[in-house]
């Protein structure tokens, strides 16, 4: 019992340092052979009965690939909220389910696949690419990934709100997550007319947002939210652009830290051309470039800046509908308890003005 209590805290610590949406390439390492059996026992707690835990063979995880996580639910709502998340962000997802998405059937979380390479064996902090000179078996990391996988299976079986892209869950695959979310909305949710893209560190007032978008009609492709105009292209740091884009400034693109909404026409365009659309350094700049690369879309897309989408964490202002960013689970819960968050009718009335 003492061994497993110690291993539990060790497991939690390692889980928190595993792959995140913005990985830091911290080493998970250390020689932990004595603790592996305990950690394996703890990982069983996350496994549904239908999952066979005896899957670690020759240093590789073996998962079934047919419906591995189960199907997400299908909503009949005309507006959906696509929340880009990370595999190990279950605490954030739970906070969202307990607060602004409580009882909602039109909120989905978009995740990727596990990266088979530990952070300390990757060639780049933001990509799931192995550095062959550092490659080595790592049974501790494999057990962590198995526990994470089993936890996600259980999470999907309970909530049915997870979408899994076929690509690795890494920062530089965010454009692929956006493609996948829009494609799912078009081909999996035929009644959807609006898609709100958000991150799992945001707070959203669902009913007022739905009512606000219900007053917006256009026969043209339209994007509503924070919009960047004439933003300089970055060549260094986390947002350094790929050489495939060789212009000094970006076309108009949404400011992801505020969230944004696109109508079905934009989603249909991305879905129809998803195989040909190059994935640039970020999902939001990628969307702007995709729309600008098409002469037809460039002429017809309406970019509408709205102060209902903010990044100042101000959930006390009733006119704010989508509120970013960097809100912790504790901050989300605090936002849900404010009197303003409960005054749906007042907020909705202001949203229509």
Short mmCIF file of C-alpha atoms in Angstrom, two decimals:
data_model
loop_
_atom_site.label_atom_id
_atom_site.label_comp_id
_atom_site.label_asym_id
_atom_site.label_seq_id
_atom_site.Cartn_x
_atom_site.Cartn_y
_atom_site.Cartn_z
CA UNK A 1 0.00 0.00 0.00
CA UNK A 2 2.80 2.44 0.86
CA UNK A 3 4.51 1.60 -2.43
CA UNK A 4 1.40 2.31 -4.46
CA UNK A 5 0.63 5.52 -2.56
CA UNK A 6 4.10 6.77 -3.41
CA UNK A 7 3.73 5.58 -6.99
CA UNK A 8 0.38 7.30 -7.33
CA UNK A 9 1.91 10.71 -6.68
CA UNK A 10 4.83 9.80 -8.92
CA UNK A 11 2.38 8.79 -11.64
CA UNK A 12 0.43 12.03 -11.31
CA UNK A 13 3.60 14.09 -11.50
CA UNK A 14 4.72 12.31 -14.64
CA UNK A 15 1.27 12.55 -16.17
CA UNK A 16 1.28 16.30 -15.71
CA UNK A 17 4.65 16.56 -17.43
CA UNK A 18 3.67 14.41 -20.41
CA UNK A 19 2.69 15.72 -23.78
CA UNK A 20 0.66 18.91 -23.59
CA UNK A 21 -0.75 21.21 -26.26
CA UNK A 22 2.47 23.25 -26.01
CA UNK A 23 5.09 20.70 -24.92
CA UNK A 24 8.21 21.91 -23.19
CA UNK A 25 10.47 18.94 -23.98
CA UNK A 26 10.99 18.24 -20.30
CA UNK A 27 12.54 14.90 -19.59
CA UNK A 28 10.22 12.33 -18.12
CA UNK A 29 13.31 10.20 -17.50
CA UNK A 30 14.96 8.62 -14.52
CA UNK A 31 15.54 5.00 -13.68
CA UNK A 32 12.29 3.73 -12.25
CA UNK A 33 12.37 -0.02 -12.76
CA UNK A 34 11.36 -0.68 -9.14
CA UNK A 35 8.23 1.41 -9.49
CA UNK A 36 7.00 0.07 -12.86
CA UNK A 37 4.84 -2.68 -11.42
CA UNK A 38 3.11 -0.23 -9.12
CA UNK A 39 2.50 2.25 -11.93
CA UNK A 40 1.11 -0.53 -14.10
CA UNK A 41 -1.35 -1.40 -11.33
CA UNK A 42 -2.41 2.24 -11.07
CA UNK A 43 -2.91 2.44 -14.84
CA UNK A 44 -5.49 -0.35 -14.54
CA UNK A 45 -7.72 2.06 -12.62
CA UNK A 46 -8.19 4.03 -15.82
CA UNK A 47 -9.06 1.03 -17.98
CA UNK A 48 -12.64 0.05 -18.88
CA UNK A 49 -13.43 -3.64 -18.60
CA UNK A 50 -13.33 -4.05 -22.39
CA UNK A 51 -9.68 -2.95 -22.58
CA UNK A 52 -6.94 -5.54 -22.27
CA UNK A 53 -4.06 -4.07 -20.33
CA UNK A 54 -1.63 -6.82 -21.30
CA UNK A 55 -0.58 -4.96 -24.42
CA UNK A 56 3.03 -3.93 -23.83
CA UNK A 57 5.23 -6.14 -25.97
CA UNK A 58 8.81 -5.59 -27.10
CA UNK A 59 8.76 -1.95 -26.04
CA UNK A 60 5.72 -1.00 -28.10
CA UNK A 61 2.10 -0.24 -27.24
CA UNK A 62 -0.45 -2.22 -29.19
CA UNK A 63 -3.90 -0.68 -29.38
CA UNK A 64 -6.82 -1.70 -31.54
CA UNK A 65 -7.50 0.81 -34.30
CA UNK A 66 -11.17 0.05 -34.98
CA UNK A 67 -13.30 2.60 -33.12
CA UNK A 68 -10.55 2.77 -30.56
CA UNK A 69 -12.20 5.48 -28.45
CA UNK A 70 -15.84 5.06 -29.43
CA UNK A 71 -18.10 7.34 -31.44
CA UNK A 72 -18.96 10.90 -30.37
CA UNK A 73 -22.58 11.86 -29.94
CA UNK A 74 -24.44 13.61 -32.76
CA UNK A 75 -26.19 16.87 -31.98
CA UNK A 76 -29.17 18.31 -33.82
CA UNK A 77 -28.23 21.82 -32.76
CA UNK A 78 -27.58 24.35 -35.50
CA UNK A 79 -24.58 25.77 -33.62
CA UNK A 80 -21.63 23.74 -32.32
CA UNK A 81 -18.62 24.60 -30.21
CA UNK A 82 -15.34 22.97 -31.25
CA UNK A 83 -12.84 23.18 -28.40
CA UNK A 84 -9.23 22.38 -29.28
CA UNK A 85 -7.80 20.44 -26.36
CA UNK A 86 -4.90 18.11 -25.56
CA UNK A 87 -4.90 14.50 -24.51
CA UNK A 88 -3.75 15.22 -20.96
CA UNK A 89 -6.06 18.20 -20.38
CA UNK A 90 -8.84 16.20 -18.77
CA UNK A 91 -9.00 18.62 -15.83
CA UNK A 92 -9.78 21.49 -18.18
CA UNK A 93 -12.38 19.47 -20.05
CA UNK A 94 -14.05 18.46 -16.80
CA UNK A 95 -14.14 22.09 -15.68
CA UNK A 96 -15.83 23.06 -18.95
CA UNK A 97 -18.37 20.24 -18.64
CA UNK A 98 -19.14 21.32 -15.08
CA UNK A 99 -19.51 25.01 -15.92
CA UNK A 100 -20.35 26.60 -19.25
CA UNK A 101 -20.99 23.36 -21.16
CA UNK A 102 -23.14 21.73 -18.47
CA UNK A 103 -26.03 19.80 -20.07
CA UNK A 104 -24.96 20.95 -23.55
CA UNK A 105 -24.87 18.35 -26.31
CA UNK A 106 -23.20 20.60 -28.89
CA UNK A 107 -19.73 20.98 -27.35
CA UNK A 108 -16.92 18.82 -28.73
CA UNK A 109 -13.27 18.52 -27.71
CA UNK A 110 -10.75 17.93 -30.51
CA UNK A 111 -7.70 15.82 -29.64
CA UNK A 112 -4.94 14.03 -31.52
CA UNK A 113 -3.24 10.66 -31.20
CA UNK A 114 -0.51 9.77 -28.72
CA UNK A 115 3.06 10.59 -29.69
CA UNK A 116 5.18 7.41 -29.43
CA UNK A 117 8.35 9.34 -28.60
CA UNK A 118 9.09 10.69 -25.10
CA UNK A 119 9.73 14.45 -25.00
CA UNK A 120 13.43 13.95 -24.27
CA UNK A 121 13.83 11.89 -27.47
CA UNK A 122 12.19 14.34 -29.88
CA UNK A 123 14.00 16.49 -32.39
CA UNK A 124 11.78 19.51 -31.69
CA UNK A 125 9.71 20.61 -28.71
CA UNK A 126 6.64 21.36 -30.85
CA UNK A 127 6.66 18.29 -33.08
CA UNK A 128 6.28 14.55 -32.64
CA UNK A 129 9.52 13.70 -34.44
CA UNK A 130 12.16 11.42 -33.03
CA UNK A 131 15.84 12.31 -32.80
CA UNK A 132 17.39 9.04 -33.90
CA UNK A 133 20.53 9.68 -31.90
CA UNK A 134 18.44 9.80 -28.70
CA UNK A 135 16.02 7.03 -29.54
CA UNK A 136 15.85 4.30 -26.90
CA UNK A 137 13.23 2.05 -25.28
CA UNK A 138 11.31 3.79 -22.51
CA UNK A 139 8.90 1.49 -20.72
CA UNK A 140 7.93 4.17 -18.20
CA UNK A 141 6.69 6.46 -20.95
CA UNK A 142 4.86 3.58 -22.61
CA UNK A 143 2.99 2.80 -19.41
CA UNK A 144 2.07 6.46 -19.02
CA UNK A 145 0.72 6.51 -22.57
CA UNK A 146 -1.27 3.35 -21.92
CA UNK A 147 -2.80 4.88 -18.78
CA UNK A 148 -3.58 8.05 -20.71
CA UNK A 149 -5.18 6.01 -23.49
CA UNK A 150 -7.33 4.04 -21.07
CA UNK A 151 -8.39 7.23 -19.35
CA UNK A 152 -9.50 8.71 -22.67
CA UNK A 153 -11.47 5.57 -23.55
CA UNK A 154 -13.30 5.85 -20.23
CA UNK A 155 -13.82 9.58 -20.73
CA UNK A 156 -15.35 9.03 -24.16
CA UNK A 157 -17.59 6.24 -22.90
CA UNK A 158 -18.89 8.56 -20.21
CA UNK A 159 -19.28 11.83 -22.14
CA UNK A 160 -19.24 10.97 -25.88
CA UNK A 161 -17.86 14.43 -26.72
CA UNK A 162 -14.29 13.70 -27.89
CA UNK A 163 -13.15 13.94 -31.51
CA UNK A 164 -9.82 12.28 -32.32
CA UNK A 165 -7.84 13.34 -35.37
CA UNK A 166 -5.54 10.75 -37.00
CA UNK A 167 -2.46 12.94 -36.40
CA UNK A 168 -0.25 13.20 -33.32
CA UNK A 169 -1.37 15.52 -30.54
CA UNK A 170 1.25 18.22 -30.96
CA UNK A 171 1.34 22.00 -31.16
CA UNK A 172 2.22 22.21 -34.82
CA UNK A 173 -0.69 19.95 -35.77
CA UNK A 174 -3.27 22.50 -34.63
CA UNK A 175 -4.16 23.40 -38.26
CA UNK A 176 -4.99 19.75 -38.80
CA UNK A 177 -7.24 19.79 -35.73
CA UNK A 178 -9.10 22.77 -37.14
CA UNK A 179 -9.54 21.01 -40.49
CA UNK A 180 -10.82 17.91 -38.74
CA UNK A 181 -13.28 19.86 -36.59
CA UNK A 182 -14.75 21.73 -39.56
CA UNK A 183 -14.89 18.56 -41.65
CA UNK A 184 -16.74 16.73 -38.87
CA UNK A 185 -19.22 19.60 -38.57
CA UNK A 186 -19.93 19.49 -42.32
CA UNK A 187 -20.09 15.73 -42.85
CA UNK A 188 -21.17 14.50 -39.44
CA UNK A 189 -23.60 17.22 -38.32
CA UNK A 190 -25.86 18.09 -41.28
CA UNK A 191 -28.00 20.59 -39.35
CA UNK A 192 -25.09 22.76 -38.22
CA UNK A 193 -24.96 26.32 -39.56
CA UNK A 194 -22.38 27.90 -37.23
CA UNK A 195 -19.14 26.55 -35.75
CA UNK A 196 -17.42 28.32 -32.84
CA UNK A 197 -13.72 27.55 -32.54
CA UNK A 198 -12.35 27.86 -29.02
CA UNK A 199 -9.57 26.54 -26.82
CA UNK A 200 -9.91 24.70 -23.53
CA UNK A 201 -8.82 27.75 -21.55
CA UNK A 202 -11.87 29.84 -22.45
CA UNK A 203 -15.27 30.54 -20.91
CA UNK A 204 -18.32 30.72 -23.17
CA UNK A 205 -21.93 31.74 -22.57
CA UNK A 206 -23.60 29.18 -24.77
CA UNK A 207 -27.22 30.32 -24.88
CA UNK A 208 -26.49 34.02 -25.44
CA UNK A 209 -23.91 33.09 -28.10
CA UNK A 210 -26.48 30.94 -29.88
CA UNK A 211 -29.02 33.72 -29.72
CA UNK A 212 -26.48 36.26 -30.96
CA UNK A 213 -25.52 34.13 -33.96
CA UNK A 214 -29.20 33.42 -34.60
CA UNK A 215 -29.62 37.09 -35.48
CA UNK A 216 -26.79 36.98 -38.04
CA UNK A 217 -27.71 35.92 -41.54
CA UNK A 218 -25.63 36.09 -44.68
CA UNK A 219 -25.53 34.25 -47.97
CA UNK A 220 -21.78 34.83 -48.00
CA UNK A 221 -19.00 33.11 -46.04
CA UNK A 222 -18.60 35.00 -42.75
CA UNK A 223 -16.21 34.94 -39.81
CA UNK A 224 -17.07 36.72 -36.55
CA UNK A 225 -14.73 37.40 -33.64
CA UNK A 226 -11.36 39.01 -33.11
CA UNK A 227 -9.61 39.66 -36.43
CA UNK A 228 -5.99 40.53 -37.15
CA UNK A 229 -5.37 42.86 -40.10
CA UNK A 230 -1.95 43.33 -41.75
CA UNK A 231 -0.15 41.33 -39.08
CA UNK A 232 3.58 40.92 -39.69
CA UNK A 233 4.81 37.43 -40.45
CA UNK A 234 7.04 36.09 -37.68
CA UNK A 235 10.39 34.48 -38.54
CA UNK A 236 11.61 33.54 -35.06
CA UNK A 237 10.25 31.92 -31.94
CA UNK A 238 7.22 29.70 -31.43
CA UNK A 239 5.21 31.46 -34.14
CA UNK A 240 7.94 31.44 -36.78
CA UNK A 241 6.26 30.87 -40.12
CA UNK A 242 7.26 28.14 -42.53
CA UNK A 243 9.22 29.16 -45.64
CA UNK A 244 6.27 28.06 -47.80
CA UNK A 245 4.64 31.38 -46.92
CA UNK A 246 6.99 34.06 -48.25
CA UNK A 247 4.97 37.25 -47.81
CA UNK A 248 5.80 40.00 -45.27
CA UNK A 249 2.29 40.25 -43.82
CA UNK A 250 -0.61 37.87 -43.34
CA UNK A 251 -4.03 38.25 -44.92
CA UNK A 252 -6.87 38.83 -42.44
CA UNK A 253 -7.08 35.97 -39.96
CA UNK A 254 -8.96 35.32 -36.71
CA UNK A 255 -7.40 36.01 -33.35
CA UNK A 256 -7.58 32.60 -31.74
CA UNK A 257 -7.13 33.82 -28.17
CA UNK A 258 -10.57 35.44 -28.44
CA UNK A 259 -12.32 32.57 -30.16
CA UNK A 260 -14.37 33.03 -33.32
CA UNK A 261 -17.35 31.76 -35.25
CA UNK A 262 -17.51 30.69 -38.89
CA UNK A 263 -20.63 29.83 -40.83
CA UNK A 264 -21.18 26.61 -42.73
CA UNK A 265 -19.97 28.07 -46.03
CA UNK A 266 -16.44 28.50 -44.66
CA UNK A 267 -16.50 25.06 -43.08
CA UNK A 268 -17.66 23.52 -46.37
CA UNK A 269 -14.79 25.16 -48.24
CA UNK A 270 -12.19 23.84 -45.79
CA UNK A 271 -13.77 20.40 -45.78
CA UNK A 272 -13.89 20.17 -49.58
CA UNK A 273 -10.24 21.19 -49.98
CA UNK A 274 -8.73 19.71 -46.82
CA UNK A 275 -6.30 17.48 -48.72
CA UNK A 276 -4.83 20.41 -50.66
CA UNK A 277 -4.68 23.07 -47.94
CA UNK A 278 -1.14 23.48 -46.63
CA UNK A 279 -0.87 23.55 -42.85
CA UNK A 280 1.05 26.63 -41.78
CA UNK A 281 2.49 27.35 -38.33
CA UNK A 282 -0.81 28.03 -36.57
CA UNK A 283 -4.44 27.06 -37.09
CA UNK A 284 -5.74 30.63 -37.14
CA UNK A 285 -3.22 32.06 -39.60
CA UNK A 286 -3.71 28.91 -41.67
CA UNK A 287 -7.44 29.61 -41.92
CA UNK A 288 -6.76 33.17 -43.05
CA UNK A 289 -4.29 32.01 -45.70
CA UNK A 290 -6.60 29.23 -46.92
CA UNK A 291 -9.40 31.71 -47.48
CA UNK A 292 -7.09 34.23 -49.13
CA UNK A 293 -5.55 31.66 -51.49
CA UNK A 294 -8.90 31.11 -53.16
CA UNK A 295 -9.90 34.04 -55.40
CA UNK A 296 -13.56 33.18 -54.90
CA UNK A 297 -13.30 33.06 -51.12
CA UNK A 298 -11.08 36.14 -51.00
CA UNK A 299 -13.78 38.15 -52.78
CA UNK A 300 -16.72 36.80 -50.82
CA UNK A 301 -15.61 36.22 -47.20
CA UNK A 302 -16.84 38.75 -44.65
CA UNK A 303 -14.56 39.32 -41.65
CA UNK A 304 -16.66 40.87 -38.91
CA UNK A 305 -14.88 42.09 -35.78
CA UNK A 306 -16.99 41.73 -32.66
CA UNK A 307 -16.32 42.91 -29.13
CA UNK A 308 -18.43 40.00 -27.88
CA UNK A 309 -15.31 37.84 -28.33
CA UNK A 310 -12.59 38.96 -25.90
CA UNK A 311 -9.25 37.84 -24.47
CA UNK A 312 -9.23 39.90 -21.28
CA UNK A 313 -10.62 37.16 -18.96
CA UNK A 314 -13.48 39.51 -18.03
CA UNK A 315 -16.41 37.20 -17.40
CA UNK A 316 -18.15 39.83 -15.24
CA UNK A 317 -19.13 41.87 -18.31
CA UNK A 318 -22.48 40.57 -19.51
CA UNK A 319 -21.84 41.62 -23.12
CA UNK A 320 -18.91 39.22 -23.45
CA UNK A 321 -19.90 35.90 -24.96
CA UNK A 322 -16.62 34.11 -25.69
CA UNK A 323 -13.99 34.94 -23.09
CA UNK A 324 -10.31 34.06 -23.32
CA UNK A 325 -7.79 33.16 -22.56
CA UNK A 326 -5.49 31.28 -20.16
CA UNK A 327 -8.39 30.68 -17.82
CA UNK A 328 -7.60 27.93 -15.35
CA UNK A 329 -10.26 25.40 -14.28
CA UNK A 330 -10.58 27.34 -11.03
CA UNK A 331 -11.19 30.58 -12.93
CA UNK A 332 -13.84 28.88 -15.09
CA UNK A 333 -15.66 27.72 -12.00
CA UNK A 334 -15.44 31.21 -10.52
CA UNK A 335 -16.88 32.68 -13.73
CA UNK A 336 -19.80 30.26 -13.62
CA UNK A 337 -20.68 31.38 -10.09
CA UNK A 338 -20.80 35.10 -10.83
CA UNK A 339 -24.32 36.60 -10.87
CA UNK A 340 -23.79 37.86 -14.42
CA UNK A 341 -23.17 34.33 -15.72
CA UNK A 342 -26.63 33.34 -14.51
CA UNK A 343 -28.52 36.23 -16.09
CA UNK A 344 -28.99 34.55 -19.44
CA UNK A 345 -31.90 36.70 -20.57
CA UNK A 346 -30.10 39.96 -19.85
CA UNK A 347 -26.93 38.81 -21.59
CA UNK A 348 -28.85 37.53 -24.60
CA UNK A 349 -30.72 40.82 -24.92
CA UNK A 350 -27.45 42.78 -24.95
CA UNK A 351 -25.92 40.34 -27.41
CA UNK A 352 -28.58 41.15 -29.98
CA UNK A 353 -27.85 44.88 -29.94
#
